[in-house]
Structure formats: C-alpha cells, structure tokens
PDB file of C-alpha atoms and ligand atoms in Angstrom:
ATOM      1  CA  MET A 210      53.938 -11.718 242.977  1.00  0.00           C
ATOM      2  CA  ALA A 211      50.562 -13.156 243.919  1.00  0.00           C
ATOM      3  CA  TYR A 212      50.380 -16.681 245.268  1.00  0.00           C
ATOM      4  CA  ILE A 213      47.910 -18.651 243.137  1.00  0.00           C
ATOM      5  CA  ILE A 214      45.854 -20.849 245.453  1.00  0.00           C
ATOM      6  CA  ASP A 215      45.721 -24.278 243.845  1.00  0.00           C
ATOM      7  CA  GLY A 216      42.255 -25.710 244.508  1.00  0.00           C
ATOM      8  CA  LYS A 217      42.932 -28.737 242.338  1.00  0.00           C
ATOM      9  CA  LYS A 218      45.942 -29.746 244.408  1.00  0.00           C
ATOM     10  CA  ILE A 219      44.283 -29.055 247.764  1.00  0.00           C
ATOM     11  CA  SER A 220      41.104 -30.922 246.777  1.00  0.00           C
ATOM     12  CA  SER A 221      43.242 -33.906 245.683  1.00  0.00           C
ATOM     13  CA  GLU A 222      45.004 -33.885 249.058  1.00  0.00           C
ATOM     14  CA  ILE A 223      41.641 -33.960 250.853  1.00  0.00           C
ATOM     15  CA  LYS A 224      40.333 -36.763 248.632  1.00  0.00           C
ATOM     16  CA  ASP A 225      43.505 -38.788 249.237  1.00  0.00           C
ATOM     17  CA  GLU A 226      43.162 -38.352 253.009  1.00  0.00           C
ATOM     18  CA  LEU A 227      39.552 -39.524 252.798  1.00  0.00           C
ATOM     19  CA  LYS A 228      40.554 -42.479 250.608  1.00  0.00           C
ATOM     20  CA  THR A 229      43.016 -43.601 253.278  1.00  0.00           C
ATOM     21  CA  THR A 230      40.361 -43.377 256.021  1.00  0.00           C
ATOM     22  CA  VAL A 231      37.721 -45.196 253.957  1.00  0.00           C
ATOM     23  CA  GLY A 232      40.297 -47.829 252.947  1.00  0.00           C
ATOM     24  CA  GLN A 233      41.105 -48.518 256.610  1.00  0.00           C
ATOM     25  CA  TRP A 234      37.397 -48.799 257.428  1.00  0.00           C
ATOM     26  CA  LYS A 235      36.921 -51.246 254.543  1.00  0.00           C
ATOM     27  CA  GLU A 236      39.540 -53.525 256.097  1.00  0.00           C
ATOM     28  CA  GLU A 237      37.452 -53.455 259.286  1.00  0.00           C
ATOM     29  CA  GLY A 238      34.346 -54.336 257.258  1.00  0.00           C
ATOM     30  CA  ARG A 239      32.829 -50.837 257.447  1.00  0.00           C
ATOM     31  CA  SER A 240      31.552 -49.009 254.385  1.00  0.00           C
ATOM     32  CA  VAL A 241      30.348 -45.509 253.493  1.00  0.00           C
ATOM     33  CA  CYS A 242      27.377 -44.938 251.192  1.00  0.00           C
ATOM     34  CA  LEU A 243      26.032 -41.818 249.484  1.00  0.00           C
ATOM     35  CA  ALA A 244      22.574 -41.856 247.881  1.00  0.00           C
ATOM     36  CA  VAL A 245      22.363 -39.443 244.956  1.00  0.00           C
ATOM     37  CA  ILE A 246      18.926 -38.480 243.651  1.00  0.00           C
ATOM     38  CA  GLN A 247      18.456 -36.708 240.323  1.00  0.00           C
ATOM     39  CA  VAL A 248      15.018 -35.765 239.030  1.00  0.00           C
ATOM     40  CA  GLY A 249      14.844 -35.160 235.281  1.00  0.00           C
ATOM     41  CA  ASP A 250      17.790 -35.112 232.905  1.00  0.00           C
ATOM     42  CA  ASP A 251      19.111 -31.540 232.940  1.00  0.00           C
ATOM     43  CA  PRO A 252      22.512 -31.897 231.194  1.00  0.00           C
ATOM     44  CA  ALA A 253      24.398 -29.661 233.692  1.00  0.00           C
ATOM     45  CA  SER A 254      22.961 -31.644 236.623  1.00  0.00           C
ATOM     46  CA  SER A 255      23.963 -34.904 234.925  1.00  0.00           C
ATOM     47  CA  VAL A 256      27.565 -33.629 234.675  1.00  0.00           C
ATOM     48  CA  TYR A 257      27.592 -32.629 238.379  1.00  0.00           C
ATOM     49  CA  VAL A 258      26.081 -35.964 239.434  1.00  0.00           C
ATOM     50  CA  GLY A 259      28.603 -37.820 237.242  1.00  0.00           C
ATOM     51  CA  ASN A 260      31.502 -35.934 238.887  1.00  0.00           C
ATOM     52  CA  LYS A 261      30.182 -36.708 242.355  1.00  0.00           C
ATOM     53  CA  LYS A 262      29.912 -40.416 241.517  1.00  0.00           C
ATOM     54  CA  LYS A 263      33.458 -40.374 240.122  1.00  0.00           C
ATOM     55  CA  ALA A 264      34.782 -38.811 243.330  1.00  0.00           C
ATOM     56  CA  CYS A 265      32.933 -41.460 245.376  1.00  0.00           C
ATOM     57  CA  ALA A 266      34.482 -44.233 243.283  1.00  0.00           C
ATOM     58  CA  TYR A 267      37.977 -42.754 243.738  1.00  0.00           C
ATOM     59  CA  ILE A 268      37.643 -42.552 247.524  1.00  0.00           C
ATOM     60  CA  GLY A 269      35.886 -45.898 247.925  1.00  0.00           C
ATOM     61  CA  ILE A 270      32.475 -44.508 248.909  1.00  0.00           C
ATOM     62  CA  ASP A 271      29.568 -46.560 247.525  1.00  0.00           C
ATOM     63  CA  SER A 272      27.295 -44.299 245.516  1.00  0.00           C
ATOM     64  CA  ARG A 273      23.695 -45.379 245.083  1.00  0.00           C
ATOM     65  CA  SER A 274      22.066 -43.631 242.182  1.00  0.00           C
ATOM     66  CA  TYR A 275      18.352 -42.762 241.851  1.00  0.00           C
ATOM     67  CA  GLU A 276      17.508 -41.273 238.463  1.00  0.00           C
ATOM     68  CA  LEU A 277      13.856 -40.268 238.540  1.00  0.00           C
ATOM     69  CA  PRO A 278      11.867 -39.086 235.515  1.00  0.00           C
ATOM     70  CA  GLU A 279      10.966 -35.387 235.197  1.00  0.00           C
ATOM     71  CA  GLU A 280       7.268 -36.141 235.862  1.00  0.00           C
ATOM     72  CA  THR A 281       7.933 -37.748 239.292  1.00  0.00           C
ATOM     73  CA  SER A 282       5.532 -36.318 241.859  1.00  0.00           C
ATOM     74  CA  GLN A 283       6.637 -34.462 244.962  1.00  0.00           C
ATOM     75  CA  GLU A 284       5.120 -37.223 247.117  1.00  0.00           C
ATOM     76  CA  GLU A 285       7.072 -39.937 245.282  1.00  0.00           C
ATOM     77  CA  LEU A 286      10.315 -38.036 245.850  1.00  0.00           C
ATOM     78  CA  LEU A 287       9.511 -37.449 249.528  1.00  0.00           C
ATOM     79  CA  GLU A 288       8.676 -41.148 249.929  1.00  0.00           C
ATOM     80  CA  LEU A 289      12.081 -42.114 248.512  1.00  0.00           C
ATOM     81  CA  ILE A 290      13.828 -39.658 250.871  1.00  0.00           C
ATOM     82  CA  ARG A 291      11.920 -41.098 253.862  1.00  0.00           C
ATOM     83  CA  LYS A 292      12.984 -44.612 252.846  1.00  0.00           C
ATOM     84  CA  LEU A 293      16.624 -43.550 252.557  1.00  0.00           C
ATOM     85  CA  ASN A 294      16.438 -41.704 255.905  1.00  0.00           C
ATOM     86  CA  GLN A 295      15.500 -45.009 257.537  1.00  0.00           C
ATOM     87  CA  ASP A 296      18.023 -47.118 255.628  1.00  0.00           C
ATOM     88  CA  ASP A 297      20.950 -47.782 257.988  1.00  0.00           C
ATOM     89  CA  THR A 298      23.254 -48.643 255.101  1.00  0.00           C
ATOM     90  CA  VAL A 299      22.952 -45.085 253.700  1.00  0.00           C
ATOM     91  CA  ASP A 300      25.164 -42.419 255.334  1.00  0.00           C
ATOM     92  CA  GLY A 301      24.458 -39.384 253.156  1.00  0.00           C
ATOM     93  CA  ILE A 302      21.564 -38.242 250.948  1.00  0.00           C
ATOM     94  CA  LEU A 303      21.969 -35.716 248.167  1.00  0.00           C
ATOM     95  CA  VAL A 304      19.186 -34.347 245.984  1.00  0.00           C
ATOM     96  CA  GLN A 305      20.743 -32.657 242.959  1.00  0.00           C
ATOM     97  CA  LEU A 306      19.346 -29.133 242.574  1.00  0.00           C
ATOM     98  CA  PRO A 307      17.555 -27.604 240.816  1.00  0.00           C
ATOM     99  CA  ILE A 308      14.564 -29.937 240.895  1.00  0.00           C
ATOM    100  CA  PRO A 309      11.668 -29.519 238.398  1.00  0.00           C
ATOM    101  CA  ASP A 310       9.384 -26.492 238.819  1.00  0.00           C
ATOM    102  CA  HIS A 311       6.365 -28.529 239.965  1.00  0.00           C
ATOM    103  CA  MET A 312       8.282 -29.565 243.096  1.00  0.00           C
ATOM    104  CA  ASN A 313       8.800 -27.606 246.302  1.00  0.00           C
ATOM    105  CA  GLU A 314      12.562 -27.367 246.929  1.00  0.00           C
ATOM    106  CA  LYS A 315      12.163 -26.213 250.519  1.00  0.00           C
ATOM    107  CA  GLU A 316       9.968 -29.178 251.423  1.00  0.00           C
ATOM    108  CA  VAL A 317      12.437 -31.577 249.792  1.00  0.00           C
ATOM    109  CA  ILE A 318      15.440 -30.134 251.669  1.00  0.00           C
ATOM    110  CA  HIS A 319      13.490 -30.255 254.941  1.00  0.00           C
ATOM    111  CA  ALA A 320      12.633 -33.944 254.360  1.00  0.00           C
ATOM    112  CA  ILE A 321      16.273 -35.080 254.438  1.00  0.00           C
ATOM    113  CA  SER A 322      17.330 -36.274 257.870  1.00  0.00           C
ATOM    114  CA  PRO A 323      19.838 -33.758 259.360  1.00  0.00           C
ATOM    115  CA  GLU A 324      22.137 -36.741 260.183  1.00  0.00           C
ATOM    116  CA  LYS A 325      22.361 -37.474 256.429  1.00  0.00           C
ATOM    117  CA  ASP A 326      22.250 -33.879 255.154  1.00  0.00           C
ATOM    118  CA  VAL A 327      25.690 -33.911 253.497  1.00  0.00           C
ATOM    119  CA  ASP A 328      24.921 -30.776 251.439  1.00  0.00           C
ATOM    120  CA  GLY A 329      24.360 -28.858 254.683  1.00  0.00           C
ATOM    121  CA  PHE A 330      21.187 -27.167 253.406  1.00  0.00           C
ATOM    122  CA  HIS A 331      18.731 -28.386 256.099  1.00  0.00           C
ATOM    123  CA  PRO A 332      17.627 -25.632 258.530  1.00  0.00           C
ATOM    124  CA  GLN A 333      18.990 -27.711 261.430  1.00  0.00           C
ATOM    125  CA  SER A 334      22.450 -27.779 259.785  1.00  0.00           C
ATOM    126  CA  VAL A 335      22.289 -24.027 259.129  1.00  0.00           C
ATOM    127  CA  GLY A 336      21.150 -23.345 262.700  1.00  0.00           C
ATOM    128  CA  ALA A 337      23.902 -25.564 264.129  1.00  0.00           C
ATOM    129  CA  LEU A 338      26.506 -23.575 262.199  1.00  0.00           C
ATOM    130  CA  SER A 339      25.236 -20.260 263.536  1.00  0.00           C
ATOM    131  CA  ILE A 340      25.256 -21.374 267.190  1.00  0.00           C
ATOM    132  CA  GLY A 341      28.498 -23.371 266.945  1.00  0.00           C
ATOM    133  CA  GLU A 342      27.022 -26.860 267.297  1.00  0.00           C
ATOM    134  CA  GLU A 343      27.906 -30.002 265.370  1.00  0.00           C
ATOM    135  CA  GLY A 344      26.273 -30.194 261.931  1.00  0.00           C
ATOM    136  CA  PHE A 345      27.069 -30.324 258.244  1.00  0.00           C
ATOM    137  CA  VAL A 346      28.350 -27.178 256.556  1.00  0.00           C
ATOM    138  CA  SER A 347      27.515 -26.159 252.991  1.00  0.00           C
ATOM    139  CA  CYS A 348      30.330 -27.557 250.838  1.00  0.00           C
ATOM    140  CA  THR A 349      31.524 -24.483 248.887  1.00  0.00           C
ATOM    141  CA  PRO A 350      32.140 -22.209 251.904  1.00  0.00           C
ATOM    142  CA  ALA A 351      33.593 -25.134 253.888  1.00  0.00           C
ATOM    143  CA  GLY A 352      35.978 -25.701 250.963  1.00  0.00           C
ATOM    144  CA  ILE A 353      37.035 -22.041 251.001  1.00  0.00           C
ATOM    145  CA  ILE A 354      38.043 -22.306 254.667  1.00  0.00           C
ATOM    146  CA  GLN A 355      40.172 -25.331 253.732  1.00  0.00           C
ATOM    147  CA  LEU A 356      41.764 -23.403 250.847  1.00  0.00           C
ATOM    148  CA  LEU A 357      42.739 -20.587 253.227  1.00  0.00           C
ATOM    149  CA  LYS A 358      43.983 -22.841 256.027  1.00  0.00           C
ATOM    150  CA  ARG A 359      45.918 -25.193 253.809  1.00  0.00           C
ATOM    151  CA  SER A 360      47.549 -22.214 252.060  1.00  0.00           C
ATOM    152  CA  GLY A 361      48.741 -20.898 255.433  1.00  0.00           C
ATOM    153  CA  ILE A 362      46.498 -17.817 255.313  1.00  0.00           C
ATOM    154  CA  GLU A 363      45.472 -16.695 258.769  1.00  0.00           C
ATOM    155  CA  ILE A 364      41.834 -15.635 259.253  1.00  0.00           C
ATOM    156  CA  GLU A 365      41.870 -14.603 262.912  1.00  0.00           C
ATOM    157  CA  GLY A 366      41.586 -10.852 263.379  1.00  0.00           C
ATOM    158  CA  LYS A 367      41.438 -10.192 259.631  1.00  0.00           C
ATOM    159  CA  GLU A 368      38.917  -7.909 257.909  1.00  0.00           C
ATOM    160  CA  CYS A 369      36.853 -10.343 255.829  1.00  0.00           C
ATOM    161  CA  VAL A 370      34.369  -8.991 253.284  1.00  0.00           C
ATOM    162  CA  VAL A 371      31.910 -11.457 251.736  1.00  0.00           C
ATOM    163  CA  VAL A 372      30.003 -10.143 248.716  1.00  0.00           C
ATOM    164  CA  GLY A 373      26.807 -12.178 248.228  1.00  0.00           C
ATOM    165  CA  ARG A 374      24.322 -13.377 250.869  1.00  0.00           C
ATOM    166  CA  SER A 375      22.834 -16.544 249.390  1.00  0.00           C
ATOM    167  CA  ASN A 376      21.885 -19.380 251.725  1.00  0.00           C
ATOM    168  CA  ILE A 377      24.388 -21.780 250.162  1.00  0.00           C
ATOM    169  CA  VAL A 378      27.430 -19.516 249.755  1.00  0.00           C
ATOM    170  CA  GLY A 379      27.399 -15.985 251.218  1.00  0.00           C
ATOM    171  CA  LYS A 380      25.661 -16.527 254.562  1.00  0.00           C
ATOM    172  CA  PRO A 381      27.422 -19.772 255.598  1.00  0.00           C
ATOM    173  CA  MET A 382      30.710 -18.243 254.391  1.00  0.00           C
ATOM    174  CA  ALA A 383      30.214 -15.308 256.751  1.00  0.00           C
ATOM    175  CA  MET A 384      29.393 -17.635 259.671  1.00  0.00           C
ATOM    176  CA  LEU A 385      32.477 -19.769 259.025  1.00  0.00           C
ATOM    177  CA  LEU A 386      34.814 -16.762 258.824  1.00  0.00           C
ATOM    178  CA  LEU A 387      33.293 -15.524 262.071  1.00  0.00           C
ATOM    179  CA  ARG A 388      33.879 -18.947 263.644  1.00  0.00           C
ATOM    180  CA  GLU A 389      37.545 -18.566 262.627  1.00  0.00           C
ATOM    181  CA  ASN A 390      37.624 -15.188 264.439  1.00  0.00           C
ATOM    182  CA  GLY A 391      37.608 -13.010 261.341  1.00  0.00           C
ATOM    183  CA  THR A 392      35.930  -9.570 261.472  1.00  0.00           C
ATOM    184  CA  VAL A 393      33.185 -10.078 258.934  1.00  0.00           C
ATOM    185  CA  THR A 394      31.208  -7.721 256.681  1.00  0.00           C
ATOM    186  CA  VAL A 395      28.530  -9.112 254.362  1.00  0.00           C
ATOM    187  CA  CYS A 396      27.630  -7.135 251.223  1.00  0.00           C
ATOM    188  CA  HIS A 397      24.783  -7.538 248.731  1.00  0.00           C
ATOM    189  CA  SER A 398      23.002  -5.766 245.894  1.00  0.00           C
ATOM    190  CA  ARG A 399      21.837  -2.908 248.158  1.00  0.00           C
ATOM    191  CA  THR A 400      25.247  -2.228 249.697  1.00  0.00           C
ATOM    192  CA  ARG A 401      26.366   1.379 249.213  1.00  0.00           C
ATOM    193  CA  ASN A 402      29.907   2.224 248.093  1.00  0.00           C
ATOM    194  CA  LEU A 403      30.746  -1.422 247.390  1.00  0.00           C
ATOM    195  CA  PRO A 404      34.281  -0.756 246.050  1.00  0.00           C
ATOM    196  CA  GLU A 405      35.105   1.218 249.192  1.00  0.00           C
ATOM    197  CA  VAL A 406      33.822  -1.546 251.511  1.00  0.00           C
ATOM    198  CA  CYS A 407      35.687  -4.206 249.505  1.00  0.00           C
ATOM    199  CA  ARG A 408      38.922  -2.213 249.705  1.00  0.00           C
ATOM    200  CA  ARG A 409      38.819  -2.657 253.499  1.00  0.00           C
ATOM    201  CA  ALA A 410      39.177  -6.415 253.070  1.00  0.00           C
ATOM    202  CA  ASP A 411      42.240  -8.418 254.006  1.00  0.00           C
ATOM    203  CA  ILE A 412      40.241 -11.378 252.681  1.00  0.00           C
ATOM    204  CA  LEU A 413      37.655 -10.676 249.960  1.00  0.00           C
ATOM    205  CA  VAL A 414      35.180 -13.408 248.976  1.00  0.00           C
ATOM    206  CA  ALA A 415      33.391 -12.630 245.703  1.00  0.00           C
ATOM    207  CA  ALA A 416      30.160 -14.618 245.243  1.00  0.00           C
ATOM    208  CA  ILE A 417      27.618 -12.597 243.258  1.00  0.00           C
ATOM    209  CA  GLY A 418      27.340 -14.463 239.962  1.00  0.00           C
ATOM    210  CA  LYS A 419      28.493 -11.595 237.683  1.00  0.00           C
ATOM    211  CA  PRO A 420      31.375 -12.341 235.289  1.00  0.00           C
ATOM    212  CA  ARG A 421      34.612 -10.358 235.922  1.00  0.00           C
ATOM    213  CA  PHE A 422      32.723  -7.812 238.076  1.00  0.00           C
ATOM    214  CA  PHE A 423      35.515  -7.154 240.593  1.00  0.00           C
ATOM    215  CA  ASP A 424      38.468  -5.232 239.123  1.00  0.00           C
ATOM    216  CA  ASP A 425      41.462  -3.611 240.803  1.00  0.00           C
ATOM    217  CA  THR A 426      39.312  -0.772 242.211  1.00  0.00           C
ATOM    218  CA  TYR A 427      37.709  -3.319 244.583  1.00  0.00           C
ATOM    219  CA  VAL A 428      40.891  -4.679 246.171  1.00  0.00           C
ATOM    220  CA  LYS A 429      43.534  -3.204 248.397  1.00  0.00           C
ATOM    221  CA  ASP A 430      47.230  -3.939 247.964  1.00  0.00           C
ATOM    222  CA  GLY A 431      48.163  -7.316 249.416  1.00  0.00           C
ATOM    223  CA  ALA A 432      44.598  -8.615 249.895  1.00  0.00           C
ATOM    224  CA  VAL A 433      43.639 -12.289 249.552  1.00  0.00           C
ATOM    225  CA  VAL A 434      40.907 -12.751 246.934  1.00  0.00           C
ATOM    226  CA  ILE A 435      38.628 -15.785 246.778  1.00  0.00           C
ATOM    227  CA  ASP A 436      36.568 -16.024 243.594  1.00  0.00           C
ATOM    228  CA  VAL A 437      33.475 -18.219 243.942  1.00  0.00           C
ATOM    229  CA  GLY A 438      31.838 -17.268 240.652  1.00  0.00           C
ATOM    230  CA  ILE A 439      31.905 -19.564 237.669  1.00  0.00           C
ATOM    231  CA  HIS A 440      30.794 -18.496 234.195  1.00  0.00           C
ATOM    232  CA  ARG A 441      31.436 -19.544 230.634  1.00  0.00           C
ATOM    233  CA  GLY A 442      32.229 -16.482 228.551  1.00  0.00           C
ATOM    234  CA  ALA A 443      31.274 -15.831 224.925  1.00  0.00           C
ATOM    235  CA  ASP A 444      34.765 -17.129 224.024  1.00  0.00           C
ATOM    236  CA  LYS A 445      33.757 -20.453 225.750  1.00  0.00           C
ATOM    237  CA  LYS A 446      36.436 -19.879 228.400  1.00  0.00           C
ATOM    238  CA  LEU A 447      35.582 -20.177 232.101  1.00  0.00           C
ATOM    239  CA  CYS A 448      35.879 -17.081 234.255  1.00  0.00           C
ATOM    240  CA  GLY A 449      34.888 -15.985 237.751  1.00  0.00           C
ATOM    241  CA  ASP A 450      33.285 -12.961 239.405  1.00  0.00           C
ATOM    242  CA  VAL A 451      36.770 -11.404 239.605  1.00  0.00           C
ATOM    243  CA  ASP A 452      38.669  -9.894 236.689  1.00  0.00           C
ATOM    244  CA  PHE A 453      41.741 -12.012 237.378  1.00  0.00           C
ATOM    245  CA  ASP A 454      44.099 -10.183 235.009  1.00  0.00           C
ATOM    246  CA  LYS A 455      43.289  -6.767 236.474  1.00  0.00           C
ATOM    247  CA  VAL A 456      43.575  -7.908 240.085  1.00  0.00           C
ATOM    248  CA  VAL A 457      46.426 -10.411 240.140  1.00  0.00           C
ATOM    249  CA  GLY A 458      49.166  -7.743 240.167  1.00  0.00           C
ATOM    250  CA  LYS A 459      47.761  -6.146 243.309  1.00  0.00           C
ATOM    251  CA  VAL A 460      46.942  -9.054 245.635  1.00  0.00           C
ATOM    252  CA  SER A 461      49.014 -11.371 247.842  1.00  0.00           C
ATOM    253  CA  ALA A 462      46.980 -14.485 246.963  1.00  0.00           C
ATOM    254  CA  ILE A 463      44.078 -15.341 244.670  1.00  0.00           C
ATOM    255  CA  THR A 464      42.058 -18.348 243.538  1.00  0.00           C
ATOM    256  CA  PRO A 465      41.937 -18.907 239.762  1.00  0.00           C
ATOM    257  CA  VAL A 466      38.843 -19.937 237.773  1.00  0.00           C
ATOM    258  CA  PRO A 467      38.888 -22.777 236.902  1.00  0.00           C
ATOM    259  CA  GLY A 468      41.025 -24.630 239.445  1.00  0.00           C
ATOM    260  CA  GLY A 469      40.297 -22.591 242.588  1.00  0.00           C
ATOM    261  CA  VAL A 470      37.085 -22.891 244.586  1.00  0.00           C
ATOM    262  CA  GLY A 471      35.304 -25.214 242.110  1.00  0.00           C
ATOM    263  CA  PRO A 472      37.170 -28.474 242.835  1.00  0.00           C
ATOM    264  CA  MET A 473      36.782 -27.945 246.593  1.00  0.00           C
ATOM    265  CA  THR A 474      32.993 -28.278 246.570  1.00  0.00           C
ATOM    266  CA  ILE A 475      33.005 -31.982 245.661  1.00  0.00           C
ATOM    267  CA  ALA A 476      35.958 -32.696 247.981  1.00  0.00           C
ATOM    268  CA  MET A 477      33.977 -31.231 250.890  1.00  0.00           C
ATOM    269  CA  LEU A 478      30.873 -33.200 249.902  1.00  0.00           C
ATOM    270  CA  MET A 479      33.002 -36.347 250.155  1.00  0.00           C
ATOM    271  CA  HIS A 480      34.333 -35.095 253.501  1.00  0.00           C
ATOM    272  CA  ASN A 481      30.758 -34.652 254.771  1.00  0.00           C
ATOM    273  CA  CYS A 482      29.846 -38.220 253.700  1.00  0.00           C
ATOM    274  CA  VAL A 483      32.778 -39.669 255.615  1.00  0.00           C
ATOM    275  CA  GLU A 484      31.899 -37.436 258.586  1.00  0.00           C
ATOM    276  CA  ALA A 485      28.264 -38.663 258.455  1.00  0.00           C
ATOM    277  CA  ALA A 486      29.487 -42.268 258.608  1.00  0.00           C
ATOM    278  CA  LYS A 487      31.851 -41.417 261.476  1.00  0.00           C
ATOM    279  CA  ARG A 488      29.075 -39.751 263.493  1.00  0.00           C
ATOM    280  CA  LYS A 489      26.675 -42.640 262.892  1.00  0.00           C
ATOM    281  CA  ARG A 490      29.162 -45.008 264.453  1.00  0.00           C
TER     282      ARG A 490
HETATM  283  P1  LIG B   4      22.872 -16.151 244.163  1.00  0.00           P
HETATM  284  O1  LIG B   4      22.385 -15.613 242.866  1.00  0.00           O
HETATM  285  O2  LIG B   4      21.983 -17.021 244.977  1.00  0.00           O
HETATM  286  O3  LIG B   4      23.269 -14.900 245.098  1.00  0.00           O
HETATM  287  C1  LIG B   4      23.980 -13.814 244.580  1.00  0.00           C
HETATM  288  C2  LIG B   4      24.231 -12.807 245.686  1.00  0.00           C
HETATM  289  O4  LIG B   4      25.006 -11.752 245.145  1.00  0.00           O
HETATM  290  C3  LIG B   4      22.960 -12.176 246.249  1.00  0.00           C
HETATM  291  O5  LIG B   4      23.057 -12.106 247.655  1.00  0.00           O
HETATM  292  C4  LIG B   4      22.934 -10.786 245.621  1.00  0.00           C
HETATM  293  O6  LIG B   4      22.403  -9.785 246.470  1.00  0.00           O
HETATM  294  C5  LIG B   4      24.414 -10.517 245.442  1.00  0.00           C
HETATM  295  N1  LIG B   4      24.639  -9.603 244.315  1.00  0.00           N
HETATM  296  C6  LIG B   4      24.219  -9.731 243.025  1.00  0.00           C
HETATM  297  N2  LIG B   4      24.630  -8.684 242.289  1.00  0.00           N
HETATM  298  C7  LIG B   4      25.330  -7.881 243.122  1.00  0.00           C
HETATM  299  C8  LIG B   4      26.019  -6.659 242.952  1.00  0.00           C
HETATM  300  N3  LIG B   4      26.063  -6.036 241.759  1.00  0.00           N
HETATM  301  N4  LIG B   4      26.634  -6.117 244.021  1.00  0.00           N
HETATM  302  C9  LIG B   4      26.606  -6.716 245.218  1.00  0.00           C
HETATM  303  N5  LIG B   4      25.985  -7.909 245.448  1.00  0.00           N
HETATM  304  C10 LIG B   4      25.346  -8.471 244.411  1.00  0.00           C
HETATM  305  O7  LIG B   4      24.259 -16.833 243.857  1.00  0.00           O
HETATM  306  P2  LIG B   4      25.078 -18.007 244.635  1.00  0.00           P
HETATM  307  O8  LIG B   4      25.496 -17.533 245.968  1.00  0.00           O
HETATM  308  O9  LIG B   4      24.365 -19.294 244.513  1.00  0.00           O
HETATM  309  O10 LIG B   4      26.358 -18.095 243.673  1.00  0.00           O
HETATM  310  C11 LIG B   4      27.248 -17.020 243.477  1.00  0.00           C
HETATM  311  C12 LIG B   4      28.243 -17.406 242.390  1.00  0.00           C
HETATM  312  O11 LIG B   4      28.995 -18.507 242.829  1.00  0.00           O
HETATM  313  C13 LIG B   4      27.620 -17.835 241.056  1.00  0.00           C
HETATM  314  O12 LIG B   4      28.477 -17.413 240.000  1.00  0.00           O
HETATM  315  C14 LIG B   4      27.629 -19.340 241.120  1.00  0.00           C
HETATM  316  O13 LIG B   4      27.697 -19.939 239.851  1.00  0.00           O
HETATM  317  C15 LIG B   4      28.892 -19.580 241.895  1.00  0.00           C
HETATM  318  N6  LIG B   4      28.931 -20.836 242.648  1.00  0.00           N
HETATM  319  C16 LIG B   4      30.038 -21.598 242.510  1.00  0.00           C
HETATM  320  C17 LIG B   4      30.175 -22.764 243.213  1.00  0.00           C
HETATM  321  C18 LIG B   4      31.434 -23.535 243.080  1.00  0.00           C
HETATM  322  O14 LIG B   4      31.477 -24.700 243.424  1.00  0.00           O
HETATM  323  N7  LIG B   4      32.514 -22.915 242.594  1.00  0.00           N
HETATM  324  C19 LIG B   4      29.099 -23.269 244.084  1.00  0.00           C
HETATM  325  C20 LIG B   4      27.998 -22.357 244.227  1.00  0.00           C
HETATM  326  C21 LIG B   4      27.924 -21.182 243.509  1.00  0.00           C
HETATM  327  P3  LIG B   4      20.844  -9.739 246.937  1.00  0.00           P
HETATM  328  O15 LIG B   4      20.729 -10.775 248.006  1.00  0.00           O
HETATM  329  O16 LIG B   4      20.683  -8.352 247.441  1.00  0.00           O
HETATM  330  O17 LIG B   4      20.025 -10.055 245.733  1.00  0.00           O
END
C-alpha cells in the first residue's frame, strides 16, 4: 500500500522547530522580521498574504505589512524595496506575485537585495543554487526536498524525472535533486514520449498545471510521486496534476492534494526568513 506523504504534519514539524529557535533568540533580545508587500487587492493574493502573516505570528516572526493600492507606480514600489533593503531591522522582503500589469516583475525581483530574497527568485539566488553556493532556494522545491528527506526517501542515485521547467518550480527542483545526487531528467511541453520518460522515474515530480494529467500510464510500479499542481475542480474540490485515484495503487509513496506539497511552501518561506536573520548575524 502506498505511503501517503503528510505535508501538513511535516510542515508543522518545521514550523515548530523554527518557533523554538526564534523563541530562544527572543530571550537573547534578537528578533526576526519579514516585510510583506502586496500591490492591489487580488483576493487570492490576499489569502496567501494572510496565511504567510499567520505563519509568522505562530513562529514569532514580526511581519511588517505594506498594502499598496493597485495604481502604485513602479518607481514607488522600487523606492519602498530600496528602503527595506537598507533597513537593518528587516531580515526578509517578499513581494506577493502577481503584481499589476503596468509593473515590470523582473525589475521588481531584481531590486530585492539577495541577502533578503526569501522567495529565492533573484538571479543571484538562482545562480548560487546552480553552482552550489550559499543562497536562498525557491520555497516549493525546497519544501519537496524536505518532504522526501523527512519521509526517509533516498534521492542519491535515483532516476528523478521533473515534469515542468518553470523558474520557480521545475528548474530549481531539478537543481536540488541534482545537488542530492539524483540522476535528473527535466521534461516540458515539447518532450517526446512523455509517459515513457516518466515511467523511468523512481521519483516523479509533476508540476505542469494540468488537473489530473498524470494517470497510471505515467508511473512505474513502486515509484515515488510528488504532485505540485493545485487546482479547484468543477465540483469545488482541490486536485493536483496527478490523478491520485488511478496512481495510488501502483506507487510506493505519493503526496496528496491538498495536504502534500502545498503546506510546505509557507514553512520553507519561514525557514528562509530565519536563515536570513541567522546569516545577517
Ligand atoms: P508554469 O505554468 O510556469 O509552468 C508549467 C510547466 O509545465 C512549463 O515548463 C510547461 O512546459 C510544462 N507543461 C505544460 N503542459 C505540459 C504538458 N502537457 N506536458 C509536459 N509539460 C508541460 O507553472 P508552475 O511551475 O508555476 O506551476 C506548476 C503547477 O504547480 C501549477 O498547478 C501551480 O498552481 C502549482 N504550484 C503549486 C505550488 C504549491 O505551493 N503547491 C507553488 C507553485 C506552483 P513549457 O516550458 O514547454 O511551456
């Protein structure tokens, strides 16, 4: 029977570990602060920002909130980021994406100081990951490595197939699996014979953004399946990129949706904030 990887439990463990560390620092008079910037009032973004603030409160991280109106100019946003870069009391800076269309996302990401880039999106963070230097790693793939390690799943020497090559999930995922000595294949929309390539995987990471795309023809017996996708179906239920019911009988371990990869993203964001504070000192 497949082992269901419990992302809720593992993310709670990580948050509790961080809470202990931050609590000890508080006794020494040290604090950790995350600045969260939201431009506009997109309801989904407001939910994400709210969840991040809640996690901060639980761990004992101070969250400083900047809610800017939709019509804020690019220059005003960049000016705020510059101010926060120079503010010694701020350890991490997060700009909730997406930002309004009149803004240039690339320029905004580049403006955040790499020392405070807790989302791990800055080119310096991405470059550091690819050459094995210290830097912040994108939270979702970093969370997946924690899910595997804390579930006792070995990566070294395994055939790892990552489907999806986005800058925030697929590519950093591939680099992290490589860092853990996996043998990594990255697939995308132009990959030929996708089911055949996926069936080679000991560890399959599905991150394409297509509901229930991966059925049992994409997995080999005993594989570990990590489902990054998150969708709300017509029946209002959440589902992933993997057809869980069709695959679960064939695999050795699998992440559910919800309750798998999702909760890890915020836990790793909190981890990066604490790490930023540690490095600063
Ligand atoms: P993107 O849309 O940025 O990238 C999708 C990738 O999948 C692209 O590289 C694309 O290939 C590839 N792809 C699309 N269709 C196919 C196909 N039919 N066959 C093979 N490859 C395909 O998505 P993200 O990486 O941002 O997100 C992926 C999923 O993960 C989404 O469902 C998203 O909601 C979810 N997600 C979940 C998070 C969480 O916390 N749980 C966090 C982030 C994302 P190409 O490059 O050739 O176009």
